[in-house]
Coordinates of C-alpha atoms and ligand atoms in Angstrom, one line a residue:
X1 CA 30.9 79.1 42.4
X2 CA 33.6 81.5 43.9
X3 CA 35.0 81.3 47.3
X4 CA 37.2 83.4 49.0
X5 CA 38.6 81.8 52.1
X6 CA 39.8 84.6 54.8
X7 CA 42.1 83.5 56.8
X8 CA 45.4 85.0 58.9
X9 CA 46.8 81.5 58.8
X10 CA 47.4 78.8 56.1
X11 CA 49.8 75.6 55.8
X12 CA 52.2 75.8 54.2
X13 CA 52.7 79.5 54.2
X14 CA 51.8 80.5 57.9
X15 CA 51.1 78.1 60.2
X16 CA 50.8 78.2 64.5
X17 CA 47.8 75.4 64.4
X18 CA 45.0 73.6 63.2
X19 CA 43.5 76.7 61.5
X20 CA 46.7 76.4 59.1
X21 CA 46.0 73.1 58.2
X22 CA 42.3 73.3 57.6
X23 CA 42.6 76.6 55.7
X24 CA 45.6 75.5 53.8
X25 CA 44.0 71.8 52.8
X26 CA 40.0 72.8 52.3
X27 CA 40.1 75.0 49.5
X28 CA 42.4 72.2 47.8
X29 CA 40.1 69.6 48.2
X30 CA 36.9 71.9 47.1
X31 CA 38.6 72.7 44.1
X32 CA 38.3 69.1 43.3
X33 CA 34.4 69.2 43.1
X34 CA 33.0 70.2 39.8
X35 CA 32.3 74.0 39.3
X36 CA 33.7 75.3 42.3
X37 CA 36.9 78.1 42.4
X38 CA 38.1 78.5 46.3
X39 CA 40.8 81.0 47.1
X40 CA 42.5 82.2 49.9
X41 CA 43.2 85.5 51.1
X42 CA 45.7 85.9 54.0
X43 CA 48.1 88.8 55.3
X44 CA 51.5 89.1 54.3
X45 CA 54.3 87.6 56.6
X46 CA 58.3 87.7 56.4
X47 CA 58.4 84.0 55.9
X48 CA 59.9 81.3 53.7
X49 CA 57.4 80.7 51.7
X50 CA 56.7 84.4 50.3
X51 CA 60.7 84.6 49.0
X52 CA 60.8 80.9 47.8
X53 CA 57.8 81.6 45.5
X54 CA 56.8 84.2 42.6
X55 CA 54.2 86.8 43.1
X56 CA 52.5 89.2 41.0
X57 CA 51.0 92.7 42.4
X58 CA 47.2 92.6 41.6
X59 CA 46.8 95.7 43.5
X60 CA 47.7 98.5 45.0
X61 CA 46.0 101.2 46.4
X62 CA 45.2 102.8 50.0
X63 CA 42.7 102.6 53.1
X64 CA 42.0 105.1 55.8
X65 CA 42.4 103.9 59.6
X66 CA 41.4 106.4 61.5
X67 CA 44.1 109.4 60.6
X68 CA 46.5 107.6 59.0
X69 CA 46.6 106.5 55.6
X70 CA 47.8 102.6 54.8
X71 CA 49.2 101.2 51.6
X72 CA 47.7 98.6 50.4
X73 CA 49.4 96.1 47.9
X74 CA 47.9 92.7 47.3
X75 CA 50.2 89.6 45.9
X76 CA 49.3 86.9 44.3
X77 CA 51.7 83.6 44.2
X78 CA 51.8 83.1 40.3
X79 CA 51.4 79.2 39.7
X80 CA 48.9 78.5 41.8
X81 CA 51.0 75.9 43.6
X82 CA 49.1 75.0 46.8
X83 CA 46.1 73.9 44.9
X84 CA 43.9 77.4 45.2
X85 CA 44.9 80.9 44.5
X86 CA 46.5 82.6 47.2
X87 CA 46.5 86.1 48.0
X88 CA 48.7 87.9 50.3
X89 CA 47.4 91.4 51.5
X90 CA 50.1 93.3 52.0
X91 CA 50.2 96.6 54.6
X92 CA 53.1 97.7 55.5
X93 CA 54.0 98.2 59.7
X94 CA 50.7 96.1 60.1
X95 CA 50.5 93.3 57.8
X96 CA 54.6 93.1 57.0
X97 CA 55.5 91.2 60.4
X98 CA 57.1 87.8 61.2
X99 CA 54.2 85.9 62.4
X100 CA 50.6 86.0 62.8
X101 CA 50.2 86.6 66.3
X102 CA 51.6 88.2 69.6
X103 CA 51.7 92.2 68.6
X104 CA 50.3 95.2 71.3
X105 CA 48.3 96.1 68.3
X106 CA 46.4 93.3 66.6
X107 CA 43.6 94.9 66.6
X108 CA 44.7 97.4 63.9
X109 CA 46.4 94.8 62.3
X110 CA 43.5 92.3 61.5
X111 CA 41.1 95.5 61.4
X112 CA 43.2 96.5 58.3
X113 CA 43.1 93.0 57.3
X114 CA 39.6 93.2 57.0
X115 CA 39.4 96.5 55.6
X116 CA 42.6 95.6 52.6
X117 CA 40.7 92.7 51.6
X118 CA 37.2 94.3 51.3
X119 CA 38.4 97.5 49.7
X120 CA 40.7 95.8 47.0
X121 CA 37.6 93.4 46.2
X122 CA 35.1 96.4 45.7
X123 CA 37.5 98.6 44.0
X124 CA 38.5 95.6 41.5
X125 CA 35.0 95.3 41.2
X126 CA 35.4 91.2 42.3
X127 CA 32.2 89.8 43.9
X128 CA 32.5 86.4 45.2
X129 CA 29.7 84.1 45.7
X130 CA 30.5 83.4 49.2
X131 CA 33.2 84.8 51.4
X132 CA 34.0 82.1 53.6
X133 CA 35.4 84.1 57.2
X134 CA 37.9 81.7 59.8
X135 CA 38.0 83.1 63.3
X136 CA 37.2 86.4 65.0
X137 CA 40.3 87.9 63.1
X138 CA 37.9 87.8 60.0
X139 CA 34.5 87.8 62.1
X140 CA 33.8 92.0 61.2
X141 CA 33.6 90.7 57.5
X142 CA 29.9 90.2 57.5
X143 CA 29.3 93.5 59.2
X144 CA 30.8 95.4 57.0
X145 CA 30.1 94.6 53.9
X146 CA 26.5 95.1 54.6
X147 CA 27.0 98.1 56.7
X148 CA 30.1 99.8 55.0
X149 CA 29.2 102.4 52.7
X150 CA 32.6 102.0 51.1
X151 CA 32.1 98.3 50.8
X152 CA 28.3 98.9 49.1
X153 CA 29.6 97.0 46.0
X154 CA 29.6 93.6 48.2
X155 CA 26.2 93.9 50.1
X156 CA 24.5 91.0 49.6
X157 CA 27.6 88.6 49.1
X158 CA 26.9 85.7 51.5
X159 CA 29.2 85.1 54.5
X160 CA 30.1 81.7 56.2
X161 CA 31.8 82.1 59.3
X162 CA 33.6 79.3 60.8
X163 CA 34.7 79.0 64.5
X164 CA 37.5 77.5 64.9
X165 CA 38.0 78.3 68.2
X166 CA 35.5 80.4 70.4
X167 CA 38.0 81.1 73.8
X168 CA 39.3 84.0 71.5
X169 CA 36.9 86.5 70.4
X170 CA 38.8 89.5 69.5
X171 CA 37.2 92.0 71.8
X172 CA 37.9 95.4 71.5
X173 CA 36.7 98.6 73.4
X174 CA 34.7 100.8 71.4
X175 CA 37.1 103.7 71.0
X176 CA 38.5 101.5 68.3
X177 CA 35.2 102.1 66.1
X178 CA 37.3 105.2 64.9
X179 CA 39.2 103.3 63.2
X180 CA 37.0 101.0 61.1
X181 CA 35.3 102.1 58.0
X182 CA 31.8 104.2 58.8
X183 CA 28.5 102.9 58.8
X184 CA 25.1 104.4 60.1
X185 CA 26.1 104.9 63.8
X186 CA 22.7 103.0 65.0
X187 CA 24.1 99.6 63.6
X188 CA 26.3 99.7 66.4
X189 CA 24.7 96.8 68.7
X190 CA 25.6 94.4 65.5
X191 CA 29.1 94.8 66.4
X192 CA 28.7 95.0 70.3
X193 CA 28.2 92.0 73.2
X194 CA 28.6 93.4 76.9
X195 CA 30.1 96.8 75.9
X196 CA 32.5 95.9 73.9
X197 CA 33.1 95.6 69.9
X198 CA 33.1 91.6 69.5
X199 CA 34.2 90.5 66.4
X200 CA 33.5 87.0 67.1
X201 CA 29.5 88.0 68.5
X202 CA 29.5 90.1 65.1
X203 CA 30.0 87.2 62.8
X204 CA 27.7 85.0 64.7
X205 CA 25.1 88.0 64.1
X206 CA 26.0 89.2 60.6
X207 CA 27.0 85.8 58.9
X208 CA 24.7 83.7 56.6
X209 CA 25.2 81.1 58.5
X210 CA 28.4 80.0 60.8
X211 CA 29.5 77.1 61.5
X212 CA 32.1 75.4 64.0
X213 CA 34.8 72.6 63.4
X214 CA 32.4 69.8 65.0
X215 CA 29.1 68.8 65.7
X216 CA 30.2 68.0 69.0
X217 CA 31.8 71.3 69.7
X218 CA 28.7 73.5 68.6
X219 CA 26.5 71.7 71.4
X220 CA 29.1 72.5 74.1
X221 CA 28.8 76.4 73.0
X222 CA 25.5 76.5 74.5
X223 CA 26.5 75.7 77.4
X224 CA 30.2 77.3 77.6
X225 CA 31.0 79.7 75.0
X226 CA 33.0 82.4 77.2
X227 CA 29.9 84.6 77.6
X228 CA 28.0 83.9 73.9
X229 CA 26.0 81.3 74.8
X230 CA 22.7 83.2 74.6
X231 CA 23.6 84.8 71.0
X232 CA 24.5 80.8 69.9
X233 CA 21.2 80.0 71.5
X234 CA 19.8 83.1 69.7
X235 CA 21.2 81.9 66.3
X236 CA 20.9 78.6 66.7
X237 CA 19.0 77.9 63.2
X238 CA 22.2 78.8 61.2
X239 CA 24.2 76.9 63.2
X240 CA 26.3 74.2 61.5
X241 CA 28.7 71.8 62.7
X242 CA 31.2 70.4 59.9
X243 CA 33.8 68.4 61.0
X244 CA 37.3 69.1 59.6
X245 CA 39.0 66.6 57.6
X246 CA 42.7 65.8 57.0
X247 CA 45.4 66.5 54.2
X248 CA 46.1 62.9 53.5
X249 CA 48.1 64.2 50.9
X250 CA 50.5 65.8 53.4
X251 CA 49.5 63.4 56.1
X252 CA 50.4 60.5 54.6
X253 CA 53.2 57.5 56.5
X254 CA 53.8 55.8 52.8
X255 CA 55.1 59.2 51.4
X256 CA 56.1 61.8 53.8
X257 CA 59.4 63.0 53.7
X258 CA 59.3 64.4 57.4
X259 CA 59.8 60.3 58.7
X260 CA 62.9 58.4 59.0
X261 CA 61.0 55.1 57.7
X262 CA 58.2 55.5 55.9
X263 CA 55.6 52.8 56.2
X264 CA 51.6 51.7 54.7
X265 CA 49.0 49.3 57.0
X266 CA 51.4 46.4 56.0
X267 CA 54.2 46.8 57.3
X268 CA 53.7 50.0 60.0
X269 CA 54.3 47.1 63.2
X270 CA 58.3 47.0 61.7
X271 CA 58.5 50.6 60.5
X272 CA 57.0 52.3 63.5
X273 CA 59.2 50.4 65.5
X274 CA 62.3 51.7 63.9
X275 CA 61.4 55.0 63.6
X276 CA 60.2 54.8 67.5
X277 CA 63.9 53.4 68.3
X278 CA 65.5 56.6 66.3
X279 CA 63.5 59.2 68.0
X280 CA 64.4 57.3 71.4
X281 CA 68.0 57.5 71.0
X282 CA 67.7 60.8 70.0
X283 CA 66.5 62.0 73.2
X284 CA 67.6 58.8 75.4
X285 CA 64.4 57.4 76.1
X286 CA 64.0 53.4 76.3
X287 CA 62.9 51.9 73.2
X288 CA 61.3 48.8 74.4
X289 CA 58.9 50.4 76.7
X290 CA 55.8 52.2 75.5
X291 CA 55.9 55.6 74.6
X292 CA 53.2 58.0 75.3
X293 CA 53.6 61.8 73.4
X294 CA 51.6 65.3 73.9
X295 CA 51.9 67.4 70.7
X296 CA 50.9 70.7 71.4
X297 CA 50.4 74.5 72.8
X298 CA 51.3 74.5 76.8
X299 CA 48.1 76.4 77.2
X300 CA 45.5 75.6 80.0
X301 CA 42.5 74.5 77.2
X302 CA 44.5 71.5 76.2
X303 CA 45.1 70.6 79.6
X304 CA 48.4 71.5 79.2
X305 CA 48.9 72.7 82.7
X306 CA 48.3 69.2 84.1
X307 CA 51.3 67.7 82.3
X308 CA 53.7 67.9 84.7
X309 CA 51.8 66.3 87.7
X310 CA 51.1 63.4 84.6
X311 CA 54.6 63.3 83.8
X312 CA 55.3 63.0 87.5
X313 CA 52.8 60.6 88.4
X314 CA 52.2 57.6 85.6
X315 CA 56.1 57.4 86.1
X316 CA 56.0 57.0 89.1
X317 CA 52.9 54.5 89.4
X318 CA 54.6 52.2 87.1
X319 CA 57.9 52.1 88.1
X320 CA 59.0 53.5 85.2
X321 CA 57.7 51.6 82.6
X322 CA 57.0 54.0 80.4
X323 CA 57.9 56.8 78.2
X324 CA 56.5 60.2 77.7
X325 CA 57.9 62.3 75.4
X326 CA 56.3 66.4 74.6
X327 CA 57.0 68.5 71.8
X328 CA 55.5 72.4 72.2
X329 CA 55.7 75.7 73.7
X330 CA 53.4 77.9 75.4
X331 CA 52.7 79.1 79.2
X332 CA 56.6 79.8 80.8
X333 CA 55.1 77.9 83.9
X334 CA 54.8 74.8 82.6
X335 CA 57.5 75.2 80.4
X336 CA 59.9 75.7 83.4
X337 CA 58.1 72.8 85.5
X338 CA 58.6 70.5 82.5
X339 CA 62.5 71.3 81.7
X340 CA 62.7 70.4 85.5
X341 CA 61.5 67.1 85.2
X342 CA 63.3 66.5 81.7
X343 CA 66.2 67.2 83.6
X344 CA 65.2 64.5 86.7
X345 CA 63.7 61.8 84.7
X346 CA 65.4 59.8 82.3
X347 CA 61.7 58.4 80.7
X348 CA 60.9 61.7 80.2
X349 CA 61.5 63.9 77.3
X350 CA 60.9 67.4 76.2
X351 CA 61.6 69.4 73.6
X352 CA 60.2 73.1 73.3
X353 CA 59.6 74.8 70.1
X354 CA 57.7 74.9 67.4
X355 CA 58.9 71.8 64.7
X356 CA 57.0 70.3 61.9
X357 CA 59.5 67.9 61.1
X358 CA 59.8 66.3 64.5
X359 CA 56.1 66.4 64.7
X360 CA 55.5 64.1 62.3
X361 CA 58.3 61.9 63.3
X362 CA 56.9 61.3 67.0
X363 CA 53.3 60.9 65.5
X364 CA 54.8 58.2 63.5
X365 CA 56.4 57.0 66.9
X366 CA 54.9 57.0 69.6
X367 CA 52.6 54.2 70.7
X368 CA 49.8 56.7 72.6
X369 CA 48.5 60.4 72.0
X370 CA 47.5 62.5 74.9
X371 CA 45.1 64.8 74.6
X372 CA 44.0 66.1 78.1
X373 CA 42.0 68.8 76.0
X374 CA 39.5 70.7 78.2
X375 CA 38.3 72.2 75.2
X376 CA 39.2 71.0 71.4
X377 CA 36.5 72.4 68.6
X378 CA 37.8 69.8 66.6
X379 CA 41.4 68.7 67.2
X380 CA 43.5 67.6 64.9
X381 CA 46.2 65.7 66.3
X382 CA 44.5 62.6 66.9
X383 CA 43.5 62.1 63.3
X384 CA 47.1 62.3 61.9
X385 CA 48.6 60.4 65.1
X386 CA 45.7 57.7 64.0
X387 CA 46.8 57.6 60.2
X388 CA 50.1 57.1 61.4
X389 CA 48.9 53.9 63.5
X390 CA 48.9 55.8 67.4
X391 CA 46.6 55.0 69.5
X392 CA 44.9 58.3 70.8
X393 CA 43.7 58.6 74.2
X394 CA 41.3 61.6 74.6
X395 CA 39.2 63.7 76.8
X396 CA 35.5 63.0 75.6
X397 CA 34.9 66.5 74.6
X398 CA 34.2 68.5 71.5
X399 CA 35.9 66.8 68.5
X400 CA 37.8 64.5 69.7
X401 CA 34.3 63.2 71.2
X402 CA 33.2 63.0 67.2
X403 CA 36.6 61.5 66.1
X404 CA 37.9 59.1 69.0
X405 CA 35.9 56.0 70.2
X406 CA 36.7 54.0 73.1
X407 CA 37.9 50.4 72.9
X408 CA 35.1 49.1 75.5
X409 CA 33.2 50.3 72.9
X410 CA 33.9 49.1 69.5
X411 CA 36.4 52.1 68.9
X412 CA 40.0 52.3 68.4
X413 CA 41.0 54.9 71.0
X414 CA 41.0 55.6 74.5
X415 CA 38.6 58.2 76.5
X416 CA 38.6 59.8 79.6
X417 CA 35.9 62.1 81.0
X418 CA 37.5 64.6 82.8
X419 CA 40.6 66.9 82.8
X420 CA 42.2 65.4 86.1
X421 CA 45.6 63.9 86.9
X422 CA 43.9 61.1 88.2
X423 CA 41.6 60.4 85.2
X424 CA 44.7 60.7 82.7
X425 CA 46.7 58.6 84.6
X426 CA 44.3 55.9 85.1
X427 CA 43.4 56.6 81.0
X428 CA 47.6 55.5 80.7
X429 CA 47.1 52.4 82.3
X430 CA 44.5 51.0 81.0
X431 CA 47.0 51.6 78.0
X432 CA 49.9 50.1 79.6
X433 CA 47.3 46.7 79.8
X434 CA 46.5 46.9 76.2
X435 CA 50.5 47.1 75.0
X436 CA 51.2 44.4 77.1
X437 CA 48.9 42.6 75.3
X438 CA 51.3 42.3 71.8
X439 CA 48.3 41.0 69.5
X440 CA 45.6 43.4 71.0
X441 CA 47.6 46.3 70.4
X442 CA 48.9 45.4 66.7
X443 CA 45.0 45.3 65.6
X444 CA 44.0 48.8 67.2
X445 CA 47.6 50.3 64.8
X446 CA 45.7 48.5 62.2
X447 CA 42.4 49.7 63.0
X448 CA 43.9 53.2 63.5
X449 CA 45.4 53.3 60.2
X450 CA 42.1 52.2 58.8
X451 CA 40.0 55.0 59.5
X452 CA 39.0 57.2 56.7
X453 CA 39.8 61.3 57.8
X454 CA 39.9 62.5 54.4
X455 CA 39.0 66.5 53.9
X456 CA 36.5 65.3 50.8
X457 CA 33.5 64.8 52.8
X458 CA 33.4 67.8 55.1
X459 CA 34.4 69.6 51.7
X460 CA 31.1 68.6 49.7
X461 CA 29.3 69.8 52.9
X462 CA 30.2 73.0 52.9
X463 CA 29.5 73.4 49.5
X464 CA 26.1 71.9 50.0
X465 CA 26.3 74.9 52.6
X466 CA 27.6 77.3 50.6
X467 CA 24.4 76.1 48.2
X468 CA 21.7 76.5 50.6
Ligands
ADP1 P1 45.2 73.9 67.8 O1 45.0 74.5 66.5 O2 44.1 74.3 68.7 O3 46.6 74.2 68.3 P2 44.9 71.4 66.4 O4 44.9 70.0 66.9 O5 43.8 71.7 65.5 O6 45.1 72.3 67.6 O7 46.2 71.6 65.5 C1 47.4 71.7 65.9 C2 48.4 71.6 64.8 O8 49.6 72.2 65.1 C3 48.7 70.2 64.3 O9 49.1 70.2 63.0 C4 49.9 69.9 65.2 O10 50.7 68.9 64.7 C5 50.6 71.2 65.2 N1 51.5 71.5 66.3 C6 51.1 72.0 67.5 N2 52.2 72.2 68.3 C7 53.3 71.9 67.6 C8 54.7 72.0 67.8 N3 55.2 72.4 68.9 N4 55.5 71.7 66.8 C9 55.0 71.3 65.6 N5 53.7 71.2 65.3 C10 52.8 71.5 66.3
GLC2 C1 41.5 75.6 66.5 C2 41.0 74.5 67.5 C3 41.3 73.1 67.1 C4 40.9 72.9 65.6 C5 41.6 73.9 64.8 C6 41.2 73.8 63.3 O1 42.8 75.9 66.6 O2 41.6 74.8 68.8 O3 40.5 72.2 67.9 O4 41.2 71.6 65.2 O5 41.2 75.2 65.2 O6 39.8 73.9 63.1

């Protein structure tokens, strides 16, 4: 069976979240099961990765957007290296840039996407068994390949479509129809929600069957899915919800070479606690007391915006007797309101950016996640800051409801219900009690460590998918 994963992220090569990770791990782990090939597709970026490596020009060739004329090269990386065959579709002034996000004109940019991929496959005469389509930037895939004339090759490939995260959608106005490949005009309402072309509503309505990044997360989307929740409804009976899984090749304490001290079940109490002491003298926090840490986007659906008033509070309430240490970058707000209490706190601190290394060292760390998510389709922070024996401590919502029990429960986490100061803060102290408690809070690292994350389940279930 042949997969093509689309994707405008994937780890190693590209990566601003989860969807790296997933897209950069999955295919790996699928080429592990008998008879399956999974590749990835992905647009060309000026990184690292593309000058470190070898590629080879597969293709090379043109598409029309709207007036102008677009080169279109594709690359493929020679050995194969991350596990799966990875194309890079290169366009240049659209898919040529830096990173994968933040342009006036994305639009055009994952429109050609879109349109590079699906014209080099039908010119080259490739037909995949399923092409597997990540996020709205990919969501006009199963559109046009039944409803492109130019794509007529395709028709009748099957599509997956996996939300990864449904607050984005991609919505265009429909002046931008000019500059997609034509179908018969009186398609139109596949591509349209509320007046507008919505890539996201589109692959919901043209896929063979979508899924989203938890069970957990798919039954929320009834209920709040920024304006789709009547299509979900609509579609409901090829619905899927497939939890994603971790690399625990790249994930893994015993071997990774992002951590000061590397560690395994045995001896993670000694380990953690040394790596723990490095990262606090690095940024003068106190290494005997706990240390809670927020990996993250500073954006307002991982609660982002209540850090501060957190930061400001549990200190406060404890007398200090606590750490809290954040590592991301985001909304200038809370950016700003968190330098200022770096700079008044001494048990607080932050570090803004974007840095894989230190990542990993403070989930090796830290004795607590937060995740003040107000939504999180599947999260993936608190399954690597459980591998490395930290204690997550959760709002009960979308994945990290699937992933994170409570302790009162049987469960090796912490959970709060709702995105409030007051509920967070409260969440802290009931993790203050537990640290305090030395043998209590050496058998939830060991429990943590225990739990089993591994991408080769949810792998086998979407090939069961793919199947069906
Ligand atoms: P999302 O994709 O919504 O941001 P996920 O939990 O799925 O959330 O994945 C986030 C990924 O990005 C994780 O691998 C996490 O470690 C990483 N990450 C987020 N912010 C940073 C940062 N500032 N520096 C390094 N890694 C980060
Ligand atoms: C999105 C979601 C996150 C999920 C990731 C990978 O970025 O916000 O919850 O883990 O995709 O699927």
């Amino acid at each position: 069976m042949i997969v093509y994963h689309l994707s405008t992220e994937c780890y190693p090569v590209a990566k601003v979240g989860g969807l790296a990770d997933v897209v950069g791990a999955l295919p790996k782990y699928q080429n592990k099961i008998k008879g399956v090939d999974a590749k990835v597709v992905m647009p060309w970026y000026n990184k690292a990765f593309v000058y470190d490596h070898e590629f080879d020009v597969v293709f090379d060739g043109f598409i029309h957007q709207g007036q102008n004329m677009l080169q279109v090269q594709v690359l493929k990386e020679k050995t194969d290296v991350l596990g799966f065959e990875l194309y890079m579709i290169k366009i240049p002034g659209l898919l040529d840039r830096d990173n994968p996000y933040g342009y006036q004109d994305e639009s055009f940019q994952f429109l050609a996407f879109q349109h590079g991929v699906l014209h080099w496959l039908s010119s080259m005469k490739i037909r995949p068994d399923v092409l597997h389509c990540h996020d709205y930037h990919t969501g006009l895939v199963p559109f046009m390949i039944e409803n492109c004339r130019e794509f007529e090759f395709l028709k009748g490939v099957k599509t997956i479509g996996t939300i990864h995260n449904g607050e984005y959608q991609g919505m265009m106005s429909w002046e931008m129809v000019n500059y997609m490949p034509s179908f018969d005009s009186y398609k139109w309402g596949l591509l349209d929600w509320n007046g507008y072309i919505n890539p996201l509503a589109s692959m919901i309505k043209c896929s063979t069957a979508f899924t989203t990044v938890s069970q957990g997360y798919l039954e929320e989307l009834f209920v709040s899915f920024r304006g789709l929740e009547s299509l979900v409804r609509d579609e409901f009976s090829k619905a899927y919800g497939i939890i994603n899984g971790i690399d625990t090749e790249v994930w893994d304490p015993e071997t990774d070479p992002m951590l000061n001290f590397n560690f395994n079940s045995k001896n993670a109490i000694q380990q953690k606690k040394k790596n723990k002491e490095k990262l606090c003298k690095e940024y003068g926090l106190k290494p005997e007391l706990p240390l809670f840490a927020f990996i993250g986007r500073f954006a307002t659906e991982k609660g982002a915006d209540l850090l501060p008033d957190v930061v400001w509070n549990s200190i406060k309430q404890s007398y200090g007797a606590l750490n809290i240490m954040i590592l991301g970058s985001g909304n200038s707000y809370i950016e700003n309101k968190l330098k200022e209490y770096d700079y008044t706190y001494s048990n607080f601190a932050l570090d803004v950016g974007y840095k894989e290394f230190l990542s990993h060292q403070i989930y090796a760390s830290a004795d607590f996640l937060l995740m003040p998510s107000r939504v999180e389709p599947c999260g993936l922070n608190q399954m690597y800051s459980m591998r490395y024996g930290t204690v997550p401590i959760v709002r009960y919502t979308g994945g990290l409801r699937d992933t994170v029990e409570d302790i009162s429960t049987g469960g090796a986490g912490i959970n709060f219900t709702y995105s409030g100061v007051d509920d967070i803060v409260h969440a802290m102290n009931r993790a203050l009690a537990i640290y305090n408690q030395k043998g209590v809070m050496e058998n939830l690292i060991h429990a943590n460590m225990s739990f089993d994350f591994a991408w080769e389940k949810s792998a086998e279930k979407y090939i069961t998918l793919y199947n069906k």
